[in-house]
Amino acid sequence: MSDLRSQYLSMIGITKWKLNTKPNPKELIKEDKSNDWEGLNEIVRKCAKCSLHKSRTQVVFGSGNKNAELLIIGEAPGSEEDKQGKPFVGRSGKLLDSMLKSINIIRDEIFITNILKCRPPDNRDPKEKEINSCRSFLINQIEMINPKIILSLGRVASQILLDSEDAIGKIRGGEIFSDVIKKPIVASYHPAYLLRNPTAKEKSWQDLKIIKKILNT
Ligand code: URA
């Protein structure tokens, strides 16, 4: 930031600032713009924008109903998802299915995808370059599906979609409008976290009830 701008900011009392290094989401939409769902799927399947394309077995585009009112966004495919080419098919996926059934939703009615479409080796956290490479794919998916509500699962997805650095325990707890994607979001715990911390299931259930209420109105 220029010295002059720092001076102006400090004059109005802003002493802590952070440069926005994220690419403009609208620009990225143009970059990977496809006219239809199949075209987008094809672009994503052939993607080699970051190094994850070298280690993946296959791309995990997402699965379900592309006209869904509920879109679920997780972090990234794990080893089972990488093998099968579908999101949330491992242990976390089984718990997710039960969570959805508890509010009378079946997988085929909704769409499920991830921030990253390729598996990070050893299930490590996504890197900035990987997130930015996949960003336009997700934005295009959201635009085409146009869901009524998005459920973001876990810290990584929720922080990215809400441009937050807070812990998931602080972010969750109601419907939040995302300035990043211009959609309402309910952030909740990742099923993998719930498998390790079953006591958090109570709060996760509160979040699911909010989703159900929104879908019913
Ligand atoms: N965890 C995720 O975040 N996504 C998946 O698809 C599987 C596990």
mmCIF file with all atom_site columns, C-alpha atoms and ligand atoms in Angstrom:
data_model
loop_
_atom_site.group_PDB
_atom_site.id
_atom_site.type_symbol
_atom_site.label_atom_id
_atom_site.label_alt_id
_atom_site.label_comp_id
_atom_site.label_asym_id
_atom_site.label_entity_id
_atom_site.label_seq_id
_atom_site.pdbx_PDB_ins_code
_atom_site.Cartn_x
_atom_site.Cartn_y
_atom_site.Cartn_z
_atom_site.occupancy
_atom_site.B_iso_or_equiv
_atom_site.pdbx_formal_charge
_atom_site.auth_seq_id
_atom_site.auth_comp_id
_atom_site.auth_asym_id
_atom_site.auth_atom_id
_atom_site.pdbx_PDB_model_num
ATOM   1   C CA . MET A 1 1   ? 0.000   0.000   0.000   1.00 0.00 ? 1   MET A CA 1
ATOM   2   C CA . SER A 1 2   ? 1.296   3.474   -0.833  1.00 0.00 ? 2   SER A CA 1
ATOM   3   C CA . ASP A 1 3   ? 2.621   5.655   2.008   1.00 0.00 ? 3   ASP A CA 1
ATOM   4   C CA . LEU A 1 4   ? 0.051   8.258   1.114   1.00 0.00 ? 4   LEU A CA 1
ATOM   5   C CA . ARG A 1 5   ? -2.830  5.799   1.482   1.00 0.00 ? 5   ARG A CA 1
ATOM   6   C CA . SER A 1 6   ? -1.407  4.579   4.821   1.00 0.00 ? 6   SER A CA 1
ATOM   7   C CA . GLN A 1 7   ? -1.322  8.195   5.990   1.00 0.00 ? 7   GLN A CA 1
ATOM   8   C CA . TYR A 1 8   ? -4.949  8.786   4.967   1.00 0.00 ? 8   TYR A CA 1
ATOM   9   C CA . LEU A 1 9   ? -6.065  5.570   6.644   1.00 0.00 ? 9   LEU A CA 1
ATOM   10  C CA . SER A 1 10  ? -4.246  6.443   9.830   1.00 0.00 ? 10  SER A CA 1
ATOM   11  C CA . MET A 1 11  ? -5.883  9.924   9.758   1.00 0.00 ? 11  MET A CA 1
ATOM   12  C CA . ILE A 1 12  ? -9.296  8.245   9.884   1.00 0.00 ? 12  ILE A CA 1
ATOM   13  C CA . GLY A 1 13  ? -8.148  5.918   12.652  1.00 0.00 ? 13  GLY A CA 1
ATOM   14  C CA . ILE A 1 14  ? -7.394  2.768   10.620  1.00 0.00 ? 14  ILE A CA 1
ATOM   15  C CA . THR A 1 15  ? -4.003  1.467   11.667  1.00 0.00 ? 15  THR A CA 1
ATOM   16  C CA . LYS A 1 16  ? -4.449  -2.214  10.844  1.00 0.00 ? 16  LYS A CA 1
ATOM   17  C CA . TRP A 1 17  ? -5.083  -3.121  7.233   1.00 0.00 ? 17  TRP A CA 1
ATOM   18  C CA . LYS A 1 18  ? -4.542  -6.052  4.934   1.00 0.00 ? 18  LYS A CA 1
ATOM   19  C CA . LEU A 1 19  ? -4.040  -5.926  1.186   1.00 0.00 ? 19  LEU A CA 1
ATOM   20  C CA . ASN A 1 20  ? -6.659  -7.925  -0.705  1.00 0.00 ? 20  ASN A CA 1
ATOM   21  C CA . THR A 1 21  ? -4.596  -10.364 -2.748  1.00 0.00 ? 21  THR A CA 1
ATOM   22  C CA . LYS A 1 22  ? -7.555  -12.441 -3.897  1.00 0.00 ? 22  LYS A CA 1
ATOM   23  C CA . PRO A 1 23  ? -8.397  -12.316 -7.584  1.00 0.00 ? 23  PRO A CA 1
ATOM   24  C CA . ASN A 1 24  ? -11.629 -10.591 -8.527  1.00 0.00 ? 24  ASN A CA 1
ATOM   25  C CA . PRO A 1 25  ? -14.252 -13.388 -8.645  1.00 0.00 ? 25  PRO A CA 1
ATOM   26  C CA . LYS A 1 26  ? -16.061 -11.715 -11.567 1.00 0.00 ? 26  LYS A CA 1
ATOM   27  C CA . GLU A 1 27  ? -12.884 -11.761 -13.657 1.00 0.00 ? 27  GLU A CA 1
ATOM   28  C CA . LEU A 1 28  ? -12.451 -15.433 -12.934 1.00 0.00 ? 28  LEU A CA 1
ATOM   29  C CA . ILE A 1 29  ? -15.987 -16.199 -14.059 1.00 0.00 ? 29  ILE A CA 1
ATOM   30  C CA . LYS A 1 30  ? -15.032 -14.849 -17.483 1.00 0.00 ? 30  LYS A CA 1
ATOM   31  C CA . GLU A 1 31  ? -11.856 -16.885 -17.456 1.00 0.00 ? 31  GLU A CA 1
ATOM   32  C CA . ASP A 1 32  ? -13.598 -20.255 -17.206 1.00 0.00 ? 32  ASP A CA 1
ATOM   33  C CA . LYS A 1 33  ? -16.983 -19.262 -18.498 1.00 0.00 ? 33  LYS A CA 1
ATOM   34  C CA . SER A 1 34  ? -18.908 -22.048 -20.105 1.00 0.00 ? 34  SER A CA 1
ATOM   35  C CA . ASN A 1 35  ? -22.395 -21.754 -21.526 1.00 0.00 ? 35  ASN A CA 1
ATOM   36  C CA . ASP A 1 36  ? -23.673 -24.881 -19.916 1.00 0.00 ? 36  ASP A CA 1
ATOM   37  C CA . TRP A 1 37  ? -23.192 -27.343 -17.103 1.00 0.00 ? 37  TRP A CA 1
ATOM   38  C CA . GLU A 1 38  ? -21.627 -30.065 -19.248 1.00 0.00 ? 38  GLU A CA 1
ATOM   39  C CA . GLY A 1 39  ? -19.203 -27.538 -20.741 1.00 0.00 ? 39  GLY A CA 1
ATOM   40  C CA . LEU A 1 40  ? -18.119 -26.466 -17.270 1.00 0.00 ? 40  LEU A CA 1
ATOM   41  C CA . ASN A 1 41  ? -17.754 -30.097 -16.208 1.00 0.00 ? 41  ASN A CA 1
ATOM   42  C CA . GLU A 1 42  ? -15.510 -30.697 -19.221 1.00 0.00 ? 42  GLU A CA 1
ATOM   43  C CA . ILE A 1 43  ? -13.323 -27.652 -18.428 1.00 0.00 ? 43  ILE A CA 1
ATOM   44  C CA . VAL A 1 44  ? -12.940 -28.778 -14.800 1.00 0.00 ? 44  VAL A CA 1
ATOM   45  C CA . ARG A 1 45  ? -12.169 -32.383 -15.793 1.00 0.00 ? 45  ARG A CA 1
ATOM   46  C CA . LYS A 1 46  ? -9.311  -31.218 -18.012 1.00 0.00 ? 46  LYS A CA 1
ATOM   47  C CA . CYS A 1 47  ? -7.956  -28.642 -15.548 1.00 0.00 ? 47  CYS A CA 1
ATOM   48  C CA . ALA A 1 48  ? -4.188  -28.485 -15.075 1.00 0.00 ? 48  ALA A CA 1
ATOM   49  C CA . LYS A 1 49  ? -4.010  -25.030 -13.447 1.00 0.00 ? 49  LYS A CA 1
ATOM   50  C CA . CYS A 1 50  ? -2.243  -26.230 -10.321 1.00 0.00 ? 50  CYS A CA 1
ATOM   51  C CA . SER A 1 51  ? 0.022   -29.137 -9.448  1.00 0.00 ? 51  SER A CA 1
ATOM   52  C CA . LEU A 1 52  ? -2.807  -31.234 -7.948  1.00 0.00 ? 52  LEU A CA 1
ATOM   53  C CA . HIS A 1 53  ? -3.673  -32.453 -11.441 1.00 0.00 ? 53  HIS A CA 1
ATOM   54  C CA . LYS A 1 54  ? -0.471  -34.528 -11.364 1.00 0.00 ? 54  LYS A CA 1
ATOM   55  C CA . SER A 1 55  ? -1.366  -36.504 -8.249  1.00 0.00 ? 55  SER A CA 1
ATOM   56  C CA . ARG A 1 56  ? -5.141  -36.872 -8.705  1.00 0.00 ? 56  ARG A CA 1
ATOM   57  C CA . THR A 1 57  ? -6.777  -40.093 -9.880  1.00 0.00 ? 57  THR A CA 1
ATOM   58  C CA . GLN A 1 58  ? -9.686  -38.029 -11.157 1.00 0.00 ? 58  GLN A CA 1
ATOM   59  C CA . VAL A 1 59  ? -11.396 -34.702 -10.741 1.00 0.00 ? 59  VAL A CA 1
ATOM   60  C CA . VAL A 1 60  ? -14.324 -34.577 -8.322  1.00 0.00 ? 60  VAL A CA 1
ATOM   61  C CA . PHE A 1 61  ? -16.692 -32.051 -9.939  1.00 0.00 ? 61  PHE A CA 1
ATOM   62  C CA . GLY A 1 62  ? -19.575 -32.656 -7.526  1.00 0.00 ? 62  GLY A CA 1
ATOM   63  C CA . SER A 1 63  ? -22.750 -34.690 -7.637  1.00 0.00 ? 63  SER A CA 1
ATOM   64  C CA . GLY A 1 64  ? -26.494 -34.414 -7.303  1.00 0.00 ? 64  GLY A CA 1
ATOM   65  C CA . ASN A 1 65  ? -29.217 -32.167 -8.634  1.00 0.00 ? 65  ASN A CA 1
ATOM   66  C CA . LYS A 1 66  ? -27.936 -29.145 -10.547 1.00 0.00 ? 66  LYS A CA 1
ATOM   67  C CA . ASN A 1 67  ? -31.252 -27.363 -9.898  1.00 0.00 ? 67  ASN A CA 1
ATOM   68  C CA . ALA A 1 68  ? -31.020 -27.935 -6.159  1.00 0.00 ? 68  ALA A CA 1
ATOM   69  C CA . GLU A 1 69  ? -32.234 -25.452 -3.578  1.00 0.00 ? 69  GLU A CA 1
ATOM   70  C CA . LEU A 1 70  ? -29.502 -26.628 -1.199  1.00 0.00 ? 70  LEU A CA 1
ATOM   71  C CA . LEU A 1 71  ? -25.834 -26.634 -2.168  1.00 0.00 ? 71  LEU A CA 1
ATOM   72  C CA . ILE A 1 72  ? -23.332 -28.226 0.205   1.00 0.00 ? 72  ILE A CA 1
ATOM   73  C CA . ILE A 1 73  ? -19.690 -27.183 -0.058  1.00 0.00 ? 73  ILE A CA 1
ATOM   74  C CA . GLY A 1 74  ? -16.928 -29.157 1.645   1.00 0.00 ? 74  GLY A CA 1
ATOM   75  C CA . GLU A 1 75  ? -13.168 -28.726 1.582   1.00 0.00 ? 75  GLU A CA 1
ATOM   76  C CA . ALA A 1 76  ? -11.581 -31.137 -0.880  1.00 0.00 ? 76  ALA A CA 1
ATOM   77  C CA . PRO A 1 77  ? -11.843 -34.756 -2.014  1.00 0.00 ? 77  PRO A CA 1
ATOM   78  C CA . GLY A 1 78  ? -10.208 -37.376 0.204   1.00 0.00 ? 78  GLY A CA 1
ATOM   79  C CA . SER A 1 79  ? -8.729  -40.660 -0.968  1.00 0.00 ? 79  SER A CA 1
ATOM   80  C CA . GLU A 1 80  ? -12.059 -42.464 -1.441  1.00 0.00 ? 80  GLU A CA 1
ATOM   81  C CA . GLU A 1 81  ? -13.544 -39.480 -3.303  1.00 0.00 ? 81  GLU A CA 1
ATOM   82  C CA . ASP A 1 82  ? -10.454 -39.332 -5.529  1.00 0.00 ? 82  ASP A CA 1
ATOM   83  C CA . LYS A 1 83  ? -10.926 -43.037 -6.345  1.00 0.00 ? 83  LYS A CA 1
ATOM   84  C CA . GLN A 1 84  ? -14.677 -42.873 -6.988  1.00 0.00 ? 84  GLN A CA 1
ATOM   85  C CA . GLY A 1 85  ? -14.885 -39.374 -8.516  1.00 0.00 ? 85  GLY A CA 1
ATOM   86  C CA . LYS A 1 86  ? -17.729 -38.379 -6.166  1.00 0.00 ? 86  LYS A CA 1
ATOM   87  C CA . PRO A 1 87  ? -17.766 -36.055 -3.134  1.00 0.00 ? 87  PRO A CA 1
ATOM   88  C CA . PHE A 1 88  ? -18.292 -37.316 0.421   1.00 0.00 ? 88  PHE A CA 1
ATOM   89  C CA . VAL A 1 89  ? -18.322 -41.050 -0.212  1.00 0.00 ? 89  VAL A CA 1
ATOM   90  C CA . GLY A 1 90  ? -15.979 -42.040 2.635   1.00 0.00 ? 90  GLY A CA 1
ATOM   91  C CA . ARG A 1 91  ? -16.708 -42.144 6.392   1.00 0.00 ? 91  ARG A CA 1
ATOM   92  C CA . SER A 1 92  ? -17.517 -38.426 6.500   1.00 0.00 ? 92  SER A CA 1
ATOM   93  C CA . GLY A 1 93  ? -19.932 -38.939 3.621   1.00 0.00 ? 93  GLY A CA 1
ATOM   94  C CA . LYS A 1 94  ? -21.830 -41.660 5.483   1.00 0.00 ? 94  LYS A CA 1
ATOM   95  C CA . LEU A 1 95  ? -22.273 -39.342 8.447   1.00 0.00 ? 95  LEU A CA 1
ATOM   96  C CA . LEU A 1 96  ? -23.314 -36.527 6.101   1.00 0.00 ? 96  LEU A CA 1
ATOM   97  C CA . ASP A 1 97  ? -25.993 -38.789 4.590   1.00 0.00 ? 97  ASP A CA 1
ATOM   98  C CA . SER A 1 98  ? -27.389 -39.515 8.065   1.00 0.00 ? 98  SER A CA 1
ATOM   99  C CA . MET A 1 99  ? -27.306 -35.828 8.967   1.00 0.00 ? 99  MET A CA 1
ATOM   100 C CA . LEU A 1 100 ? -29.271 -35.012 5.822   1.00 0.00 ? 100 LEU A CA 1
ATOM   101 C CA . LYS A 1 101 ? -31.761 -37.811 6.450   1.00 0.00 ? 101 LYS A CA 1
ATOM   102 C CA . SER A 1 102 ? -32.382 -36.356 9.920   1.00 0.00 ? 102 SER A CA 1
ATOM   103 C CA . ILE A 1 103 ? -33.924 -33.344 8.158   1.00 0.00 ? 103 ILE A CA 1
ATOM   104 C CA . ASN A 1 104 ? -35.631 -35.491 5.499   1.00 0.00 ? 104 ASN A CA 1
ATOM   105 C CA . ILE A 1 105 ? -33.245 -34.703 2.681   1.00 0.00 ? 105 ILE A CA 1
ATOM   106 C CA . ILE A 1 106 ? -31.719 -37.261 0.375   1.00 0.00 ? 106 ILE A CA 1
ATOM   107 C CA . ARG A 1 107 ? -28.529 -36.715 -1.566  1.00 0.00 ? 107 ARG A CA 1
ATOM   108 C CA . ASP A 1 108 ? -30.130 -36.827 -5.013  1.00 0.00 ? 108 ASP A CA 1
ATOM   109 C CA . GLU A 1 109 ? -32.247 -33.769 -4.231  1.00 0.00 ? 109 GLU A CA 1
ATOM   110 C CA . ILE A 1 110 ? -29.286 -31.507 -3.468  1.00 0.00 ? 110 ILE A CA 1
ATOM   111 C CA . PHE A 1 111 ? -25.888 -30.725 -4.975  1.00 0.00 ? 111 PHE A CA 1
ATOM   112 C CA . ILE A 1 112 ? -22.629 -31.460 -3.147  1.00 0.00 ? 112 ILE A CA 1
ATOM   113 C CA . THR A 1 113 ? -19.214 -30.188 -4.139  1.00 0.00 ? 113 THR A CA 1
ATOM   114 C CA . ASN A 1 114 ? -15.945 -28.982 -2.632  1.00 0.00 ? 114 ASN A CA 1
ATOM   115 C CA . ILE A 1 115 ? -13.754 -25.872 -2.662  1.00 0.00 ? 115 ILE A CA 1
ATOM   116 C CA . LEU A 1 116 ? -11.051 -27.969 -4.375  1.00 0.00 ? 116 LEU A CA 1
ATOM   117 C CA . LYS A 1 117 ? -11.943 -30.369 -7.157  1.00 0.00 ? 117 LYS A CA 1
ATOM   118 C CA . CYS A 1 118 ? -8.753  -32.440 -6.768  1.00 0.00 ? 118 CYS A CA 1
ATOM   119 C CA . ARG A 1 119 ? -7.387  -34.254 -3.755  1.00 0.00 ? 119 ARG A CA 1
ATOM   120 C CA . PRO A 1 120 ? -4.493  -32.611 -1.899  1.00 0.00 ? 120 PRO A CA 1
ATOM   121 C CA . PRO A 1 121 ? -1.847  -35.277 -1.158  1.00 0.00 ? 121 PRO A CA 1
ATOM   122 C CA . ASP A 1 122 ? -2.051  -36.771 2.363   1.00 0.00 ? 122 ASP A CA 1
ATOM   123 C CA . ASN A 1 123 ? -5.269  -34.794 2.919   1.00 0.00 ? 123 ASN A CA 1
ATOM   124 C CA . ARG A 1 124 ? -3.295  -31.668 3.804   1.00 0.00 ? 124 ARG A CA 1
ATOM   125 C CA . ASP A 1 125 ? -5.017  -28.253 3.902   1.00 0.00 ? 125 ASP A CA 1
ATOM   126 C CA . PRO A 1 126 ? -5.585  -26.613 0.498   1.00 0.00 ? 126 PRO A CA 1
ATOM   127 C CA . LYS A 1 127 ? -2.914  -24.097 -0.521  1.00 0.00 ? 127 LYS A CA 1
ATOM   128 C CA . GLU A 1 128 ? -3.707  -20.542 -1.655  1.00 0.00 ? 128 GLU A CA 1
ATOM   129 C CA . LYS A 1 129 ? -2.692  -21.269 -5.260  1.00 0.00 ? 129 LYS A CA 1
ATOM   130 C CA . GLU A 1 130 ? -4.960  -24.344 -5.342  1.00 0.00 ? 130 GLU A CA 1
ATOM   131 C CA . ILE A 1 131 ? -7.909  -22.427 -3.889  1.00 0.00 ? 131 ILE A CA 1
ATOM   132 C CA . ASN A 1 132 ? -7.445  -19.630 -6.420  1.00 0.00 ? 132 ASN A CA 1
ATOM   133 C CA . SER A 1 133 ? -7.148  -22.097 -9.298  1.00 0.00 ? 133 SER A CA 1
ATOM   134 C CA . CYS A 1 134 ? -10.472 -23.698 -8.357  1.00 0.00 ? 134 CYS A CA 1
ATOM   135 C CA . ARG A 1 135 ? -12.269 -20.497 -7.367  1.00 0.00 ? 135 ARG A CA 1
ATOM   136 C CA . SER A 1 136 ? -13.845 -19.764 -10.751 1.00 0.00 ? 136 SER A CA 1
ATOM   137 C CA . PHE A 1 137 ? -15.175 -23.327 -11.044 1.00 0.00 ? 137 PHE A CA 1
ATOM   138 C CA . LEU A 1 138 ? -17.029 -22.995 -7.769  1.00 0.00 ? 138 LEU A CA 1
ATOM   139 C CA . ILE A 1 139 ? -18.329 -19.529 -8.590  1.00 0.00 ? 139 ILE A CA 1
ATOM   140 C CA . ASN A 1 140 ? -19.638 -20.787 -11.923 1.00 0.00 ? 140 ASN A CA 1
ATOM   141 C CA . GLN A 1 141 ? -21.260 -23.786 -10.235 1.00 0.00 ? 141 GLN A CA 1
ATOM   142 C CA . ILE A 1 142 ? -22.955 -21.515 -7.695  1.00 0.00 ? 142 ILE A CA 1
ATOM   143 C CA . GLU A 1 143 ? -24.151 -19.198 -10.451 1.00 0.00 ? 143 GLU A CA 1
ATOM   144 C CA . MET A 1 144 ? -25.583 -22.052 -12.528 1.00 0.00 ? 144 MET A CA 1
ATOM   145 C CA . ILE A 1 145 ? -27.225 -23.888 -9.621  1.00 0.00 ? 145 ILE A CA 1
ATOM   146 C CA . ASN A 1 146 ? -28.465 -20.646 -8.015  1.00 0.00 ? 146 ASN A CA 1
ATOM   147 C CA . PRO A 1 147 ? -29.316 -22.366 -4.699  1.00 0.00 ? 147 PRO A CA 1
ATOM   148 C CA . LYS A 1 148 ? -31.615 -20.889 -2.080  1.00 0.00 ? 148 LYS A CA 1
ATOM   149 C CA . ILE A 1 149 ? -29.103 -21.689 0.659   1.00 0.00 ? 149 ILE A CA 1
ATOM   150 C CA . ILE A 1 150 ? -25.544 -22.994 0.930   1.00 0.00 ? 150 ILE A CA 1
ATOM   151 C CA . LEU A 1 151 ? -24.271 -25.197 3.748   1.00 0.00 ? 151 LEU A CA 1
ATOM   152 C CA . SER A 1 152 ? -20.513 -24.842 4.146   1.00 0.00 ? 152 SER A CA 1
ATOM   153 C CA . LEU A 1 153 ? -18.885 -27.687 5.992   1.00 0.00 ? 153 LEU A CA 1
ATOM   154 C CA . GLY A 1 154 ? -15.868 -27.006 8.183   1.00 0.00 ? 154 GLY A CA 1
ATOM   155 C CA . ARG A 1 155 ? -13.350 -24.255 8.804   1.00 0.00 ? 155 ARG A CA 1
ATOM   156 C CA . VAL A 1 156 ? -11.665 -24.159 5.399   1.00 0.00 ? 156 VAL A CA 1
ATOM   157 C CA . ALA A 1 157 ? -14.817 -23.900 3.248   1.00 0.00 ? 157 ALA A CA 1
ATOM   158 C CA . SER A 1 158 ? -16.539 -21.516 5.666   1.00 0.00 ? 158 SER A CA 1
ATOM   159 C CA . GLN A 1 159 ? -13.543 -19.185 5.981   1.00 0.00 ? 159 GLN A CA 1
ATOM   160 C CA . ILE A 1 160 ? -13.140 -18.992 2.204   1.00 0.00 ? 160 ILE A CA 1
ATOM   161 C CA . LEU A 1 161 ? -16.819 -18.474 1.419   1.00 0.00 ? 161 LEU A CA 1
ATOM   162 C CA . LEU A 1 162 ? -17.255 -15.876 4.133   1.00 0.00 ? 162 LEU A CA 1
ATOM   163 C CA . ASP A 1 163 ? -13.824 -14.271 3.830   1.00 0.00 ? 163 ASP A CA 1
ATOM   164 C CA . SER A 1 164 ? -13.237 -14.880 7.517   1.00 0.00 ? 164 SER A CA 1
ATOM   165 C CA . GLU A 1 165 ? -10.295 -15.925 9.625   1.00 0.00 ? 165 GLU A CA 1
ATOM   166 C CA . ASP A 1 166 ? -12.426 -16.967 12.584  1.00 0.00 ? 166 ASP A CA 1
ATOM   167 C CA . ALA A 1 167 ? -12.658 -20.498 13.932  1.00 0.00 ? 167 ALA A CA 1
ATOM   168 C CA . ILE A 1 168 ? -15.688 -22.486 12.746  1.00 0.00 ? 168 ILE A CA 1
ATOM   169 C CA . GLY A 1 169 ? -17.084 -22.476 16.306  1.00 0.00 ? 169 GLY A CA 1
ATOM   170 C CA . LYS A 1 170 ? -17.242 -18.692 16.057  1.00 0.00 ? 170 LYS A CA 1
ATOM   171 C CA . ILE A 1 171 ? -18.493 -18.453 12.452  1.00 0.00 ? 171 ILE A CA 1
ATOM   172 C CA . ARG A 1 172 ? -21.376 -20.922 12.805  1.00 0.00 ? 172 ARG A CA 1
ATOM   173 C CA . GLY A 1 173 ? -24.724 -20.274 14.434  1.00 0.00 ? 173 GLY A CA 1
ATOM   174 C CA . GLY A 1 174 ? -27.166 -18.859 11.900  1.00 0.00 ? 174 GLY A CA 1
ATOM   175 C CA . GLU A 1 175 ? -27.628 -17.660 8.363   1.00 0.00 ? 175 GLU A CA 1
ATOM   176 C CA . ILE A 1 176 ? -24.944 -15.275 7.072   1.00 0.00 ? 176 ILE A CA 1
ATOM   177 C CA . PHE A 1 177 ? -24.966 -13.393 3.765   1.00 0.00 ? 177 PHE A CA 1
ATOM   178 C CA . SER A 1 178 ? -21.696 -13.930 1.910   1.00 0.00 ? 178 SER A CA 1
ATOM   179 C CA . ASP A 1 179 ? -20.272 -10.872 0.176   1.00 0.00 ? 179 ASP A CA 1
ATOM   180 C CA . VAL A 1 180 ? -17.850 -13.172 -1.636  1.00 0.00 ? 180 VAL A CA 1
ATOM   181 C CA . ILE A 1 181 ? -20.487 -15.164 -3.490  1.00 0.00 ? 181 ILE A CA 1
ATOM   182 C CA . LYS A 1 182 ? -23.561 -12.983 -2.872  1.00 0.00 ? 182 LYS A CA 1
ATOM   183 C CA . LYS A 1 183 ? -25.535 -15.848 -1.356  1.00 0.00 ? 183 LYS A CA 1
ATOM   184 C CA . PRO A 1 184 ? -26.826 -16.783 2.111   1.00 0.00 ? 184 PRO A CA 1
ATOM   185 C CA . ILE A 1 185 ? -24.747 -19.388 3.895   1.00 0.00 ? 185 ILE A CA 1
ATOM   186 C CA . VAL A 1 186 ? -25.138 -21.554 6.966   1.00 0.00 ? 186 VAL A CA 1
ATOM   187 C CA . ALA A 1 187 ? -21.695 -22.588 8.179   1.00 0.00 ? 187 ALA A CA 1
ATOM   188 C CA . SER A 1 188 ? -21.362 -25.743 10.233  1.00 0.00 ? 188 SER A CA 1
ATOM   189 C CA . TYR A 1 189 ? -18.935 -28.371 11.459  1.00 0.00 ? 189 TYR A CA 1
ATOM   190 C CA . HIS A 1 190 ? -17.295 -30.755 8.999   1.00 0.00 ? 190 HIS A CA 1
ATOM   191 C CA . PRO A 1 191 ? -18.523 -34.369 9.405   1.00 0.00 ? 191 PRO A CA 1
ATOM   192 C CA . ALA A 1 192 ? -14.878 -35.469 9.849   1.00 0.00 ? 192 ALA A CA 1
ATOM   193 C CA . TYR A 1 193 ? -14.699 -33.149 12.874  1.00 0.00 ? 193 TYR A CA 1
ATOM   194 C CA . LEU A 1 194 ? -17.987 -34.552 14.179  1.00 0.00 ? 194 LEU A CA 1
ATOM   195 C CA . LEU A 1 195 ? -16.595 -38.080 13.919  1.00 0.00 ? 195 LEU A CA 1
ATOM   196 C CA . ARG A 1 196 ? -13.725 -37.012 16.185  1.00 0.00 ? 196 ARG A CA 1
ATOM   197 C CA . ASN A 1 197 ? -15.862 -34.761 18.422  1.00 0.00 ? 197 ASN A CA 1
ATOM   198 C CA . PRO A 1 198 ? -19.342 -36.297 18.730  1.00 0.00 ? 198 PRO A CA 1
ATOM   199 C CA . THR A 1 199 ? -20.404 -33.744 21.349  1.00 0.00 ? 199 THR A CA 1
ATOM   200 C CA . ALA A 1 200 ? -20.455 -31.084 18.605  1.00 0.00 ? 200 ALA A CA 1
ATOM   201 C CA . LYS A 1 201 ? -23.298 -32.987 16.887  1.00 0.00 ? 201 LYS A CA 1
ATOM   202 C CA . GLU A 1 202 ? -25.807 -31.111 19.033  1.00 0.00 ? 202 GLU A CA 1
ATOM   203 C CA . LYS A 1 203 ? -24.714 -27.762 17.523  1.00 0.00 ? 203 LYS A CA 1
ATOM   204 C CA . SER A 1 204 ? -24.561 -29.271 14.067  1.00 0.00 ? 204 SER A CA 1
ATOM   205 C CA . TRP A 1 205 ? -28.188 -30.347 14.505  1.00 0.00 ? 205 TRP A CA 1
ATOM   206 C CA . GLN A 1 206 ? -29.131 -26.728 15.339  1.00 0.00 ? 206 GLN A CA 1
ATOM   207 C CA . ASP A 1 207 ? -27.490 -25.648 12.062  1.00 0.00 ? 207 ASP A CA 1
ATOM   208 C CA . LEU A 1 208 ? -29.348 -28.322 10.100  1.00 0.00 ? 208 LEU A CA 1
ATOM   209 C CA . LYS A 1 209 ? -32.649 -27.161 11.562  1.00 0.00 ? 209 LYS A CA 1
ATOM   210 C CA . ILE A 1 210 ? -31.913 -23.643 10.282  1.00 0.00 ? 210 ILE A CA 1
ATOM   211 C CA . ILE A 1 211 ? -31.304 -25.105 6.810   1.00 0.00 ? 211 ILE A CA 1
ATOM   212 C CA . LYS A 1 212 ? -34.599 -27.005 6.928   1.00 0.00 ? 212 LYS A CA 1
ATOM   213 C CA . LYS A 1 213 ? -36.486 -23.881 8.018   1.00 0.00 ? 213 LYS A CA 1
ATOM   214 C CA . ILE A 1 214 ? -35.014 -21.847 5.144   1.00 0.00 ? 214 ILE A CA 1
ATOM   215 C CA . LEU A 1 215 ? -35.883 -24.587 2.653   1.00 0.00 ? 215 LEU A CA 1
ATOM   216 C CA . ASN A 1 216 ? -39.435 -24.715 3.960   1.00 0.00 ? 216 ASN A CA 1
ATOM   217 C CA . THR A 1 217 ? -40.080 -20.991 3.568   1.00 0.00 ? 217 THR A CA 1
HETATM 218 N N1 . URA B 2 .   ? -14.160 -34.139 2.959   1.00 0.00 ? 1   URA B N1 1
HETATM 219 C C1 . URA B 2 .   ? -14.522 -33.082 2.182   1.00 0.00 ? 1   URA B C1 1
HETATM 220 O O1 . URA B 2 .   ? -14.411 -31.929 2.574   1.00 0.00 ? 1   URA B O1 1
HETATM 221 N N2 . URA B 2 .   ? -15.021 -33.358 0.981   1.00 0.00 ? 1   URA B N2 1
HETATM 222 C C2 . URA B 2 .   ? -15.173 -34.583 0.512   1.00 0.00 ? 1   URA B C2 1
HETATM 223 O O2 . URA B 2 .   ? -15.637 -34.740 -0.621  1.00 0.00 ? 1   URA B O2 1
HETATM 224 C C3 . URA B 2 .   ? -14.789 -35.659 1.335   1.00 0.00 ? 1   URA B C3 1
HETATM 225 C C4 . URA B 2 .   ? -14.290 -35.412 2.564   1.00 0.00 ? 1   URA B C4 1
#
